[in-house]
Short mmCIF file of C-alpha atoms and ligand atoms in Angstrom, two decimals:
data_model
loop_
_atom_site.label_atom_id
_atom_site.label_comp_id
_atom_site.label_asym_id
_atom_site.label_seq_id
_atom_site.Cartn_x
_atom_site.Cartn_y
_atom_site.Cartn_z
CA MET A 15 -0.01 -0.01 -0.03
CA HIS A 16 1.27 3.46 -0.89
CA ASN A 17 2.22 5.72 2.04
CA HIS A 18 -0.25 8.42 1.34
CA VAL A 19 -3.09 5.81 1.16
CA LEU A 20 -1.97 4.55 4.52
CA GLN A 21 -2.01 8.15 5.94
CA ILE A 22 -5.51 8.64 4.80
CA LEU A 23 -6.55 5.25 6.26
CA VAL A 24 -4.89 6.16 9.46
CA LEU A 25 -6.78 9.53 9.64
CA CYS A 26 -10.12 7.84 8.98
CA LEU A 27 -9.44 5.28 11.68
CA SER A 28 -8.73 7.82 14.29
CA ALA A 29 -12.00 9.49 13.46
CA ALA A 30 -13.82 6.13 13.60
CA ILE A 31 -12.57 5.01 17.04
CA SER A 32 -14.55 6.66 19.81
CA ALA A 33 -12.50 8.25 22.58
CA ASP A 34 -14.97 7.82 25.46
CA GLY A 35 -14.54 5.34 28.30
CA GLU A 36 -11.73 3.77 30.21
CA THR A 37 -8.24 3.29 28.84
CA CYS A 38 -5.23 1.06 29.42
CA SER A 39 -3.15 3.84 30.75
CA GLY A 40 -1.61 3.23 34.14
CA ILE A 41 -1.31 -0.50 33.69
CA VAL A 42 2.17 -0.05 32.36
CA PRO A 43 3.84 3.27 33.34
CA MET A 44 4.81 5.51 30.47
CA ARG A 45 8.56 6.27 30.84
CA HIS A 46 10.51 9.32 29.96
CA ARG A 47 13.84 8.01 28.74
CA ALA A 48 17.11 9.54 29.94
CA GLU A 49 19.14 8.64 26.81
CA ASN A 50 18.45 8.91 23.12
CA ILE A 51 20.54 7.19 20.47
CA SER A 52 19.73 6.95 16.74
CA ILE A 53 20.23 3.91 14.48
CA THR A 54 22.27 6.12 12.19
CA ASP A 55 24.88 6.54 14.96
CA PHE A 56 25.64 2.83 14.44
CA GLY A 57 25.94 2.85 10.71
CA GLY A 58 22.21 2.37 9.99
CA VAL A 59 21.29 3.37 6.41
CA GLY A 60 17.60 3.88 5.56
CA ASP A 61 17.94 3.38 1.81
CA GLY A 62 15.86 0.24 1.60
CA GLU A 63 18.79 -1.81 0.33
CA THR A 64 21.47 -1.75 2.98
CA VAL A 65 21.10 -4.62 5.45
CA ASN A 66 21.22 -3.04 8.90
CA THR A 67 21.51 -6.14 11.09
CA ALA A 68 24.81 -5.06 12.55
CA ALA A 69 23.59 -1.58 13.21
CA PHE A 70 20.59 -2.90 15.21
CA ALA A 71 22.83 -5.38 17.11
CA ALA A 72 25.31 -2.59 17.98
CA ALA A 73 22.66 -0.16 19.00
CA ILE A 74 20.96 -2.63 21.35
CA LYS A 75 24.33 -3.69 22.73
CA LYS A 76 24.98 -0.02 23.49
CA ILE A 77 21.67 0.27 25.37
CA GLU A 78 22.68 -2.71 27.50
CA GLN A 79 26.03 -1.15 28.27
CA LEU A 80 24.56 2.22 29.14
CA ARG A 81 22.43 0.59 31.79
CA SER A 82 20.69 3.94 32.07
CA GLU A 83 18.33 4.06 35.00
CA GLY A 84 15.60 5.82 32.99
CA GLY A 85 16.30 3.69 29.97
CA THR A 86 17.23 4.61 26.38
CA VAL A 87 15.31 5.53 23.15
CA LEU A 88 16.50 3.85 19.92
CA TYR A 89 15.37 6.35 17.35
CA ILE A 90 14.61 5.24 13.83
CA PRO A 91 14.57 8.30 11.50
CA PRO A 92 12.46 8.43 8.28
CA GLY A 93 13.76 5.93 5.72
CA VAL A 94 13.49 2.22 5.05
CA TYR A 95 15.74 0.13 7.25
CA LEU A 96 16.11 -3.35 5.93
CA THR A 97 17.33 -5.84 8.62
CA GLU A 98 17.47 -9.47 9.63
CA ARG A 99 15.66 -10.36 12.89
CA PHE A 100 16.83 -8.82 16.21
CA ASN A 101 16.26 -8.96 19.93
CA LEU A 102 15.15 -6.11 22.24
CA THR A 103 16.51 -5.47 25.64
CA SER A 104 15.06 -4.17 28.83
CA LYS A 105 14.50 -0.47 29.54
CA MET A 106 14.28 0.66 25.91
CA THR A 107 11.92 2.47 23.65
CA LEU A 108 12.06 1.60 19.93
CA PHE A 109 10.82 4.88 18.41
CA LEU A 110 9.82 4.87 14.75
CA ALA A 111 9.57 8.46 13.36
CA LYS A 112 6.88 9.24 10.80
CA ASP A 113 7.85 7.58 7.58
CA ALA A 114 10.34 5.24 9.26
CA VAL A 115 10.05 1.68 8.12
CA ILE A 116 11.81 -1.34 9.63
CA LYS A 117 11.66 -3.99 6.99
CA ALA A 118 12.44 -7.73 7.46
CA THR A 119 14.79 -9.37 4.96
CA GLN A 120 13.30 -12.29 3.14
CA ASP A 121 16.17 -14.67 3.74
CA THR A 122 14.22 -17.68 4.85
CA LEU A 123 17.15 -20.07 4.46
CA ASP A 124 19.45 -18.49 7.05
CA TRP A 125 16.62 -17.47 9.44
CA PRO A 126 17.66 -18.76 13.00
CA LEU A 127 15.57 -21.29 14.82
CA ALA A 128 14.21 -21.25 18.36
CA ASP A 129 13.13 -24.08 20.62
CA PRO A 130 9.39 -24.91 20.60
CA LEU A 131 7.37 -23.28 23.35
CA PRO A 132 6.98 -25.67 26.31
CA SER A 133 3.26 -25.06 26.33
CA TYR A 134 2.97 -26.17 22.70
CA GLY A 135 5.53 -28.99 22.66
CA ARG A 136 6.33 -28.32 18.97
CA GLY A 137 5.94 -25.56 16.44
CA ARG A 138 2.39 -24.51 15.77
CA GLU A 139 2.39 -25.60 12.21
CA ARG A 140 5.42 -27.89 11.77
CA PRO A 141 6.91 -30.39 14.25
CA GLY A 142 10.18 -29.33 16.02
CA GLY A 143 11.47 -25.85 16.60
CA ARG A 144 10.21 -22.61 14.97
CA TYR A 145 11.71 -19.71 13.15
CA MET A 146 12.71 -17.00 15.73
CA SER A 147 10.38 -13.98 15.72
CA PHE A 148 11.47 -10.95 13.69
CA ILE A 149 11.49 -8.71 16.77
CA LEU A 150 11.85 -10.58 20.04
CA GLY A 151 11.95 -9.62 23.72
CA ASP A 152 12.75 -12.68 25.85
CA GLY A 153 12.92 -12.25 29.64
CA VAL A 154 12.83 -8.51 29.47
CA HIS A 155 10.85 -5.75 31.16
CA ASP A 156 9.99 -2.06 30.54
CA ILE A 157 9.89 -2.00 26.78
CA ILE A 158 8.01 0.43 24.51
CA ILE A 159 7.65 0.14 20.78
CA THR A 160 6.17 3.47 19.61
CA GLY A 161 6.55 6.54 17.53
CA GLU A 162 4.66 8.57 14.87
CA ASN A 163 3.03 5.60 13.16
CA GLY A 164 6.04 4.41 11.45
CA THR A 165 5.85 0.92 9.97
CA ILE A 166 7.26 -2.56 10.86
CA ASP A 167 6.96 -4.52 7.60
CA GLY A 168 7.42 -8.29 7.77
CA GLN A 169 7.51 -8.85 4.01
CA GLY A 170 5.60 -12.01 4.73
CA GLY A 171 4.91 -12.86 1.11
CA VAL A 172 7.75 -15.42 0.80
CA TRP A 173 6.60 -17.21 3.98
CA TRP A 174 2.93 -17.22 2.86
CA ASN A 175 3.98 -18.87 -0.50
CA MET A 176 6.09 -21.48 1.37
CA TRP A 177 2.93 -22.26 3.39
CA ARG A 178 0.82 -22.47 0.24
CA ARG A 179 3.36 -24.72 -1.54
CA ARG A 180 3.88 -26.81 1.61
CA THR A 181 7.61 -26.20 1.57
CA LEU A 182 7.85 -24.82 5.16
CA ARG A 183 10.41 -26.77 7.21
CA TYR A 184 9.53 -25.13 10.53
CA THR A 185 6.77 -22.93 11.94
CA ARG A 186 6.81 -19.36 10.52
CA PRO A 187 8.17 -16.44 12.59
CA HIS A 188 5.96 -13.95 14.39
CA LEU A 189 6.42 -10.30 13.55
CA ILE A 190 6.76 -9.23 17.23
CA GLU A 191 6.99 -11.59 20.16
CA PHE A 192 7.52 -11.12 23.88
CA MET A 193 8.23 -14.13 26.10
CA HIS A 194 8.55 -14.15 29.91
CA SER A 195 8.35 -10.39 29.88
CA SER A 196 6.54 -7.71 31.70
CA GLN A 197 5.64 -4.01 31.40
CA VAL A 198 5.51 -3.78 27.69
CA ILE A 199 3.70 -1.04 25.56
CA ILE A 200 3.16 -1.20 21.78
CA SER A 201 1.55 1.98 20.50
CA ASN A 202 1.34 4.29 17.54
CA VAL A 203 2.90 1.95 15.09
CA ILE A 204 1.73 0.27 11.88
CA LEU A 205 2.48 -3.46 11.41
CA LYS A 206 2.16 -4.98 8.02
CA ASN A 207 2.55 -8.27 6.23
CA SER A 208 3.58 -10.38 9.19
CA PRO A 209 4.95 -13.84 8.15
CA PHE A 210 2.63 -15.45 10.87
CA TRP A 211 0.87 -13.97 13.91
CA ASN A 212 1.58 -10.27 14.27
CA ILE A 213 1.93 -9.69 17.99
CA HIS A 214 2.47 -12.65 20.36
CA PRO A 215 2.95 -12.00 24.13
CA VAL A 216 3.46 -15.41 25.67
CA TYR A 217 4.24 -15.99 29.43
CA CYS A 218 3.92 -12.23 29.89
CA SER A 219 2.15 -9.91 32.33
CA TYR A 220 1.36 -6.17 32.14
CA PHE A 221 1.25 -5.96 28.37
CA VAL A 222 -0.48 -3.03 26.57
CA ALA A 223 -1.22 -2.55 22.87
CA GLN A 224 -2.92 0.71 21.92
CA TYR A 225 -3.26 2.87 18.76
CA VAL A 226 -1.87 0.03 16.75
CA THR A 227 -2.76 -0.55 13.05
CA ILE A 228 -2.19 -4.06 11.84
CA LEU A 229 -2.62 -4.89 8.16
CA ALA A 230 -2.24 -8.01 6.06
CA PRO A 231 -4.16 -9.26 3.02
CA ALA A 232 -7.36 -11.22 3.67
CA ASP A 233 -5.88 -14.23 1.88
CA SER A 234 -2.61 -14.23 3.90
CA PRO A 235 -2.46 -17.41 5.96
CA ASN A 236 -2.52 -17.29 9.78
CA THR A 237 -1.72 -13.57 10.06
CA ASP A 238 -3.51 -13.26 13.47
CA GLY A 239 -3.38 -9.68 14.79
CA ILE A 240 -2.76 -10.01 18.52
CA ASP A 241 -2.65 -13.34 20.36
CA PRO A 242 -2.18 -13.07 24.12
CA ASP A 243 -1.01 -16.55 25.16
CA SER A 244 -0.59 -17.79 28.75
CA SER A 245 -0.40 -14.05 29.71
CA SER A 246 -2.09 -11.97 32.35
CA ASN A 247 -3.04 -8.31 32.75
CA VAL A 248 -3.12 -7.62 29.03
CA CYS A 249 -4.95 -4.51 27.69
CA ILE A 250 -5.64 -3.92 23.99
CA GLU A 251 -7.47 -0.80 22.86
CA ASP A 252 -8.13 1.81 20.13
CA SER A 253 -6.62 -0.28 17.37
CA TYR A 254 -7.47 -1.24 13.77
CA ILE A 255 -6.83 -4.76 12.63
CA SER A 256 -7.42 -6.14 9.16
CA THR A 257 -5.66 -9.47 8.46
CA GLY A 258 -6.11 -12.94 7.05
CA ASP A 259 -6.98 -14.67 10.37
CA ASP A 260 -8.38 -13.92 13.81
CA LEU A 261 -8.03 -10.29 14.74
CA ILE A 262 -7.45 -11.05 18.44
CA ALA A 263 -7.23 -14.64 19.72
CA ILE A 264 -6.67 -15.44 23.47
CA LYS A 265 -4.74 -18.67 23.90
CA SER A 266 -2.88 -20.75 26.59
CA GLY A 267 -1.13 -23.68 25.20
CA TRP A 268 -1.82 -26.81 23.25
CA ASP A 269 -3.27 -30.06 24.54
CA GLU A 270 -0.99 -32.20 26.80
CA TYR A 271 1.86 -29.59 26.60
CA GLY A 272 -0.43 -26.71 27.64
CA ILE A 273 -2.03 -28.78 30.45
CA ALA A 274 1.44 -29.75 31.79
CA TYR A 275 2.72 -26.11 31.59
CA GLY A 276 -0.53 -25.00 33.24
CA ARG A 277 -0.31 -21.26 32.69
CA PRO A 278 -3.63 -19.51 32.03
CA SER A 279 -4.42 -16.31 30.22
CA SER A 280 -6.21 -14.14 32.72
CA ASN A 281 -7.46 -10.55 33.09
CA ILE A 282 -7.50 -9.61 29.43
CA THR A 283 -9.26 -6.31 28.46
CA ILE A 284 -9.98 -5.52 24.85
CA ARG A 285 -11.92 -2.24 23.92
CA ARG A 286 -12.50 -0.03 20.90
CA VAL A 287 -10.99 -2.35 18.30
CA LYS A 288 -12.15 -2.15 14.76
CA GLY A 289 -11.43 -4.38 11.73
CA SER A 290 -12.20 -7.09 9.22
CA SER A 291 -11.13 -10.71 8.60
CA PRO A 292 -12.35 -13.81 6.83
CA TYR A 293 -12.08 -15.58 10.23
CA ALA A 294 -12.91 -14.30 13.67
CA GLY A 295 -13.00 -10.77 15.20
CA ILE A 296 -12.64 -11.62 18.92
CA ALA A 297 -11.60 -15.28 19.53
CA VAL A 298 -10.73 -17.37 22.55
CA GLY A 299 -8.91 -20.51 21.46
CA SER A 300 -8.68 -22.94 20.11
CA GLU A 301 -5.43 -23.65 22.06
CA THR A 302 -6.68 -23.05 25.68
CA SER A 303 -5.12 -25.99 27.58
CA GLY A 304 -3.75 -23.73 30.35
CA GLY A 305 -7.21 -22.03 30.82
CA VAL A 306 -8.60 -18.65 29.90
CA GLU A 307 -10.49 -16.50 32.45
CA HIS A 308 -11.59 -13.01 33.28
CA VAL A 309 -11.90 -11.52 29.78
CA LEU A 310 -13.76 -8.37 28.88
CA ALA A 311 -14.09 -7.29 25.22
CA GLU A 312 -16.14 -4.15 24.56
CA HIS A 313 -16.95 -1.62 21.89
CA ILE A 314 -15.92 -3.83 19.10
CA ASN A 315 -16.73 -2.83 15.47
CA LEU A 316 -16.42 -5.48 12.87
CA PHE A 317 -17.22 -5.64 9.09
CA ASN A 318 -16.79 -8.20 6.32
CA MET A 319 -16.11 -11.02 8.79
CA GLY A 320 -16.19 -14.81 8.84
CA VAL A 321 -17.41 -15.02 12.45
CA GLY A 322 -17.85 -11.97 14.73
CA ILE A 323 -17.10 -13.59 18.10
CA HIS A 324 -15.65 -17.20 18.27
CA ILE A 325 -14.96 -19.24 21.35
CA LYS A 326 -13.35 -22.44 20.28
CA THR A 327 -11.99 -25.59 22.03
CA LYS A 328 -11.91 -29.31 21.54
CA VAL A 329 -11.82 -32.57 23.41
CA GLY A 330 -8.13 -33.19 24.31
CA ARG A 331 -7.53 -29.53 25.07
CA GLY A 332 -8.54 -29.74 28.78
CA GLY A 333 -8.31 -26.43 30.65
CA PHE A 334 -11.23 -23.99 31.04
CA ILE A 335 -12.79 -20.98 29.36
CA ARG A 336 -14.79 -19.03 32.00
CA ASN A 337 -15.94 -15.53 32.95
CA ILE A 338 -15.78 -14.14 29.45
CA THR A 339 -17.83 -10.96 28.72
CA VAL A 340 -18.26 -9.54 25.24
CA SER A 341 -20.38 -6.47 24.98
CA ASP A 342 -21.32 -3.59 22.69
CA VAL A 343 -20.37 -5.20 19.45
CA HIS A 344 -21.44 -4.14 15.98
CA ILE A 345 -20.95 -6.59 13.16
CA LYS A 346 -21.65 -5.72 9.56
CA ASN A 347 -21.65 -8.48 6.98
CA ALA A 348 -20.57 -11.81 8.43
CA ARG A 349 -21.02 -15.50 7.76
CA ARG A 350 -21.99 -15.94 11.44
CA GLY A 351 -22.40 -13.55 14.37
CA ILE A 352 -21.56 -15.74 17.35
CA LYS A 353 -19.96 -19.20 17.46
CA ILE A 354 -19.11 -21.20 20.62
CA SER A 355 -17.80 -24.55 19.68
CA GLY A 356 -16.28 -27.66 21.21
CA ASP A 357 -14.86 -29.22 18.06
CA VAL A 358 -12.43 -26.78 16.53
CA GLY A 359 -8.76 -27.20 15.77
CA ASP A 360 -6.12 -29.89 15.48
CA HIS A 361 -3.90 -31.76 17.85
CA PRO A 362 -0.15 -31.50 18.21
CA ASP A 363 0.33 -35.28 18.02
CA ASP A 364 -1.54 -38.38 18.89
CA ARG A 365 -0.46 -38.38 22.55
CA PHE A 366 -3.23 -35.95 23.49
CA ASN A 367 -5.53 -37.16 26.27
CA PRO A 368 -9.05 -37.96 24.96
CA ASN A 369 -10.32 -37.55 28.50
CA ALA A 370 -9.07 -33.95 28.81
CA ILE A 371 -12.51 -32.36 28.45
CA PRO A 372 -12.45 -28.50 28.44
CA VAL A 373 -14.75 -26.70 30.84
CA VAL A 374 -16.71 -23.83 29.24
CA GLU A 375 -18.78 -21.73 31.64
CA GLY A 376 -19.93 -18.21 32.31
CA ILE A 377 -19.89 -16.70 28.83
CA THR A 378 -21.95 -13.47 28.48
CA MET A 379 -22.61 -11.70 25.18
CA LYS A 380 -24.58 -8.51 25.52
CA ASN A 381 -25.63 -5.61 23.43
CA ILE A 382 -24.55 -7.29 20.13
CA ARG A 383 -25.93 -5.86 16.94
CA GLY A 384 -25.48 -7.18 13.44
CA GLU A 385 -26.61 -6.53 9.97
CA LYS A 386 -26.16 -8.73 6.91
CA ILE A 387 -25.46 -11.73 9.17
CA ARG A 388 -26.02 -15.10 7.34
CA GLN A 389 -26.47 -17.10 10.56
CA PRO A 390 -26.94 -15.43 13.97
CA GLY A 391 -25.27 -18.09 16.01
CA LEU A 392 -24.03 -21.58 16.56
CA ILE A 393 -23.39 -23.02 19.97
CA LYS A 394 -22.09 -26.55 19.99
CA GLY A 395 -20.96 -27.89 23.41
CA ILE A 396 -19.39 -31.24 24.18
CA LYS A 397 -21.51 -34.29 24.57
CA ASN A 398 -21.90 -35.14 28.34
CA ALA A 399 -19.95 -31.93 29.07
CA PRO A 400 -22.22 -29.16 28.09
CA PHE A 401 -21.13 -25.50 28.10
CA THR A 402 -22.94 -23.87 31.06
CA SER A 403 -24.09 -20.44 32.16
CA ILE A 404 -24.21 -19.03 28.66
CA CYS A 405 -26.00 -15.74 28.66
CA LEU A 406 -27.18 -13.83 25.52
CA TYR A 407 -28.55 -10.44 26.55
CA ASP A 408 -29.92 -7.95 24.04
CA VAL A 409 -28.51 -9.65 20.96
CA ASN A 410 -30.00 -8.61 17.51
CA LEU A 411 -28.45 -10.41 14.62
CA ASN A 412 -31.39 -10.53 12.34
CA GLY A 413 -29.52 -9.59 9.20
CA SER A 414 -31.14 -8.69 5.87
CA ILE A 415 -29.46 -11.50 3.91
CA ALA A 416 -30.55 -14.06 6.43
CA GLU A 417 -30.01 -17.36 4.72
CA ILE A 418 -30.08 -19.43 7.88
CA THR A 419 -32.26 -17.42 10.23
CA THR A 420 -32.16 -19.80 13.12
CA TRP A 421 -29.67 -20.40 15.87
CA GLU A 422 -28.19 -23.90 16.12
CA CYS A 423 -27.40 -25.22 19.57
CA SER A 424 -26.43 -28.48 21.23
CA ASP A 425 -24.99 -29.50 24.55
CA VAL A 426 -25.49 -25.97 25.99
CA GLU A 427 -27.25 -24.52 29.10
CA GLY A 428 -27.96 -20.96 29.82
CA SER A 429 -30.46 -18.17 29.11
CA SER A 430 -31.30 -15.39 26.83
CA VAL A 431 -33.05 -12.05 27.18
CA LYS A 432 -34.13 -9.86 24.28
CA VAL A 433 -32.55 -11.99 21.53
CA SER A 434 -33.59 -11.67 17.93
CA PRO A 435 -34.03 -13.81 15.95
CA TRP A 436 -35.48 -16.12 18.57
CA PRO A 437 -32.59 -18.18 20.13
CA CYS A 438 -32.53 -21.91 20.48
CA SER A 439 -34.73 -23.61 23.03
CA GLU A 440 -31.71 -24.65 25.15
CA LEU A 441 -31.19 -21.00 26.02
CA ILE A 442 -34.87 -20.15 26.87
CA SER A 443 -34.98 -20.38 30.62
CA ARG A 444 -38.24 -20.88 32.49
CA GLN A 445 -37.11 -19.01 35.59
CA GLY A 446 -36.90 -15.56 34.19
CA THR A 447 -33.38 -14.39 33.23
CA GLY A 448 -31.49 -17.50 34.65
CA SER A 449 -27.69 -17.16 34.18
CA CYS A 450 -28.16 -13.71 32.66
CA SER A 451 -29.25 -12.27 35.99
CA ILE A 452 -26.00 -13.14 37.71
CA GLN A 453 -23.83 -11.75 35.00
CA THR A 454 -25.36 -8.59 33.77
C1 NAG B 16 16.17 11.59 19.55
O1 NAG B 16 17.19 12.01 18.65
C2 NAG B 16 16.77 12.24 17.35
C3 NAG B 16 17.86 12.63 16.55
O2 NAG B 16 18.89 11.66 16.56
C4 NAG B 16 15.70 13.30 17.38
O3 NAG B 16 15.21 13.59 16.10
C5 NAG B 16 14.55 12.91 18.30
O4 NAG B 16 13.58 13.93 18.37
C6 NAG B 16 15.05 12.55 19.68
N1 NAG B 16 13.92 12.04 20.45
C7 NAG B 16 13.79 12.26 21.80
C8 NAG B 16 12.71 11.57 22.44
O5 NAG B 16 14.57 12.95 22.38
C1 NAG B 17 17.93 -13.53 20.81
O1 NAG B 17 17.28 -14.09 21.89
C2 NAG B 17 17.11 -15.50 21.83
C3 NAG B 17 16.25 -16.01 22.95
O2 NAG B 17 16.77 -15.48 24.21
C4 NAG B 17 18.52 -16.11 21.86
O3 NAG B 17 18.43 -17.52 21.73
C5 NAG B 17 19.27 -15.61 20.69
O4 NAG B 17 20.64 -16.08 20.69
C6 NAG B 17 19.39 -14.11 20.66
N1 NAG B 17 19.91 -13.61 19.38
C7 NAG B 17 20.83 -12.70 19.43
C8 NAG B 17 21.46 -12.34 18.11
O5 NAG B 17 21.24 -12.23 20.45
C1 NAG B 18 -1.37 6.71 14.88
O1 NAG B 18 -2.49 6.06 14.30
C2 NAG B 18 -3.55 5.84 15.28
C3 NAG B 18 -4.62 5.01 14.62
O2 NAG B 18 -5.16 5.72 13.54
C4 NAG B 18 -4.04 7.28 15.73
O3 NAG B 18 -5.11 7.10 16.65
C5 NAG B 18 -2.86 7.91 16.42
O4 NAG B 18 -3.25 9.18 16.83
C6 NAG B 18 -1.68 8.07 15.51
N1 NAG B 18 -0.55 8.51 16.25
C7 NAG B 18 0.26 9.49 15.78
C8 NAG B 18 1.36 9.80 16.83
O5 NAG B 18 0.12 10.02 14.80
C1 NAG B 19 -6.82 -6.51 35.47
O1 NAG B 19 -6.57 -5.62 34.36
C2 NAG B 19 -7.02 -4.33 34.62
C3 NAG B 19 -6.96 -3.51 33.31
O2 NAG B 19 -6.43 -4.22 32.27
C4 NAG B 19 -6.21 -3.72 35.73
O3 NAG B 19 -6.58 -2.40 35.93
C5 NAG B 19 -6.37 -4.58 36.98
O4 NAG B 19 -5.56 -4.18 37.98
C6 NAG B 19 -6.07 -6.02 36.73
N1 NAG B 19 -6.53 -6.80 37.80
C7 NAG B 19 -5.74 -7.68 38.49
C8 NAG B 19 -6.39 -8.51 39.53
O5 NAG B 19 -4.52 -7.82 38.20
C1 NAG B 20 -14.79 -11.70 35.75
O1 NAG B 20 -13.76 -10.96 35.04
C2 NAG B 20 -13.77 -9.54 35.25
C3 NAG B 20 -12.72 -8.99 34.34
O2 NAG B 20 -13.06 -9.11 33.03
C4 NAG B 20 -13.47 -9.32 36.74
O3 NAG B 20 -13.54 -7.88 36.97
C5 NAG B 20 -14.45 -10.06 37.66
O4 NAG B 20 -14.08 -9.90 38.92
C6 NAG B 20 -14.50 -11.51 37.22
N1 NAG B 20 -15.56 -12.22 38.00
C7 NAG B 20 -15.31 -13.15 38.78
C8 NAG B 20 -16.53 -13.72 39.45
O5 NAG B 20 -14.22 -13.73 38.91
C1 NAG B 21 -33.80 -6.25 12.67
O1 NAG B 21 -32.87 -5.41 13.29
C2 NAG B 21 -33.08 -4.08 12.93
C3 NAG B 21 -31.89 -3.28 13.64
O2 NAG B 21 -31.73 -3.59 14.94
C4 NAG B 21 -34.41 -3.59 13.49
O3 NAG B 21 -34.57 -2.25 13.13
C5 NAG B 21 -35.52 -4.48 12.80
O4 NAG B 21 -36.71 -4.12 13.25
C6 NAG B 21 -35.18 -5.90 13.03
N1 NAG B 21 -36.18 -6.72 12.23
C7 NAG B 21 -36.79 -7.74 12.75
C8 NAG B 21 -37.71 -8.53 11.73
O5 NAG B 21 -36.73 -8.08 13.89
#
């Protein structure tokens, strides 16, 4: 996309996102850095051709040596800085000026490998290790990636084609990943064409993403926007995400590996997010073996979607999905408004435990509006392990192109109030508002 088109898009977005309500500020303190170094001081050249790997390594080494109490800004001036992957260090701000671009090289052959995540047991898409993330913070704290809406461009095309041709040897790299880290802010930056998931906080706490724009083509495989994974106290707000897979998907490990690691995702807040995808807008799952709880997603604006809100798990996952509230959602043009399903996804290997039945309880969806929704909802629990305390409150998904106007439900218990079209009989409680009364 040309830069001026992006600028216009960025302007439209800021107008579209409402400013009212609470914010993530305060969860991670905003720092004023004592030192400021520029990538050009380390030989960085923003001509789009020079490979700047050594400049990034030297600049980050310098930040480690400075050990400045207040931390250090690494300033990226306008220009296109091509580089191989690099690691971040604690107490730094990566600041991209307006029209600064950090661009990943496409050298898939020499891309370094990392061990599989313990909670996944293997790479997500290929057995064994995985390609190291383009920008990685591992075991770090107090990191900010920000600026004047400069761009981090993953040039994912080569990776997407390897996936399409089935020539990937290992799992593709994320664009930005934080592992075992805390106090991270990603704000006022544009991410585009990630090889795989865009932002992946895993085993993290106190993690904020705000005023982020994430773009990838609708047909790019697995370019999830933000996937909080076995992480707590995560806050995502005021962002625009349009990609080829789930915009936001909350996860916590995969089958027997996730169960053994046992680290849930908890206290996740998502608000004022807008976007479009052939898959889901707000998702939980399908890898939820460490458990997911205490999630609030509100003021979500979705268009041209596969599924608006998708909670997904599977027998063998184990874990739990509970206390999830999604409210004030507008969905325009989707295959399905709401989907809660117990049969989604694949297994890492055949050693998964068929008796590891996930518990799904306490899911509230309120003030949900849709237009041009083909099917309002599908809720499919697990046989002999129904999903319980499901509450639909003030949900109108009646859609003008309604091809399947009815809800489809099985193995679910709960209630519904003010739902149109008429929900499935499993959710029509005889005692008034049932599970909706506790949760709304
Ligand atoms: C950091 O230094 C660059 C010049 O190298 C300057 O343009 C920029 O404004 C400075 N940023 C801060 C936060 O001081
Ligand atoms: C980056 O961090 C990873 C994980 O800690 C480490 O294995 C790798 O060696 C680091 N790479 C560089 C270039 O420092
Ligand atoms: C960056 O873009 C976001 C999203 O459009 C906007 O809200 C924010 O104000 C912009 N930030 C800057 C520093 O221009
Ligand atoms: C949960 O997150 C919110 C905002 O994201 C934060 O204000 C609150 O302190 C967190 N609660 C706990 C128990 O950590
Ligand atoms: C449910 O999660 C919300 C955060 O989204 C939290 O404030 C609330 O205390 C949780 N409720 C229970 C019963 O744990
Ligand atoms: C469908 O929803 C719209 C918008 O909420 C509403 O105006 C309309 O009356 C509804 N139609 C039916 C048949 O319920």
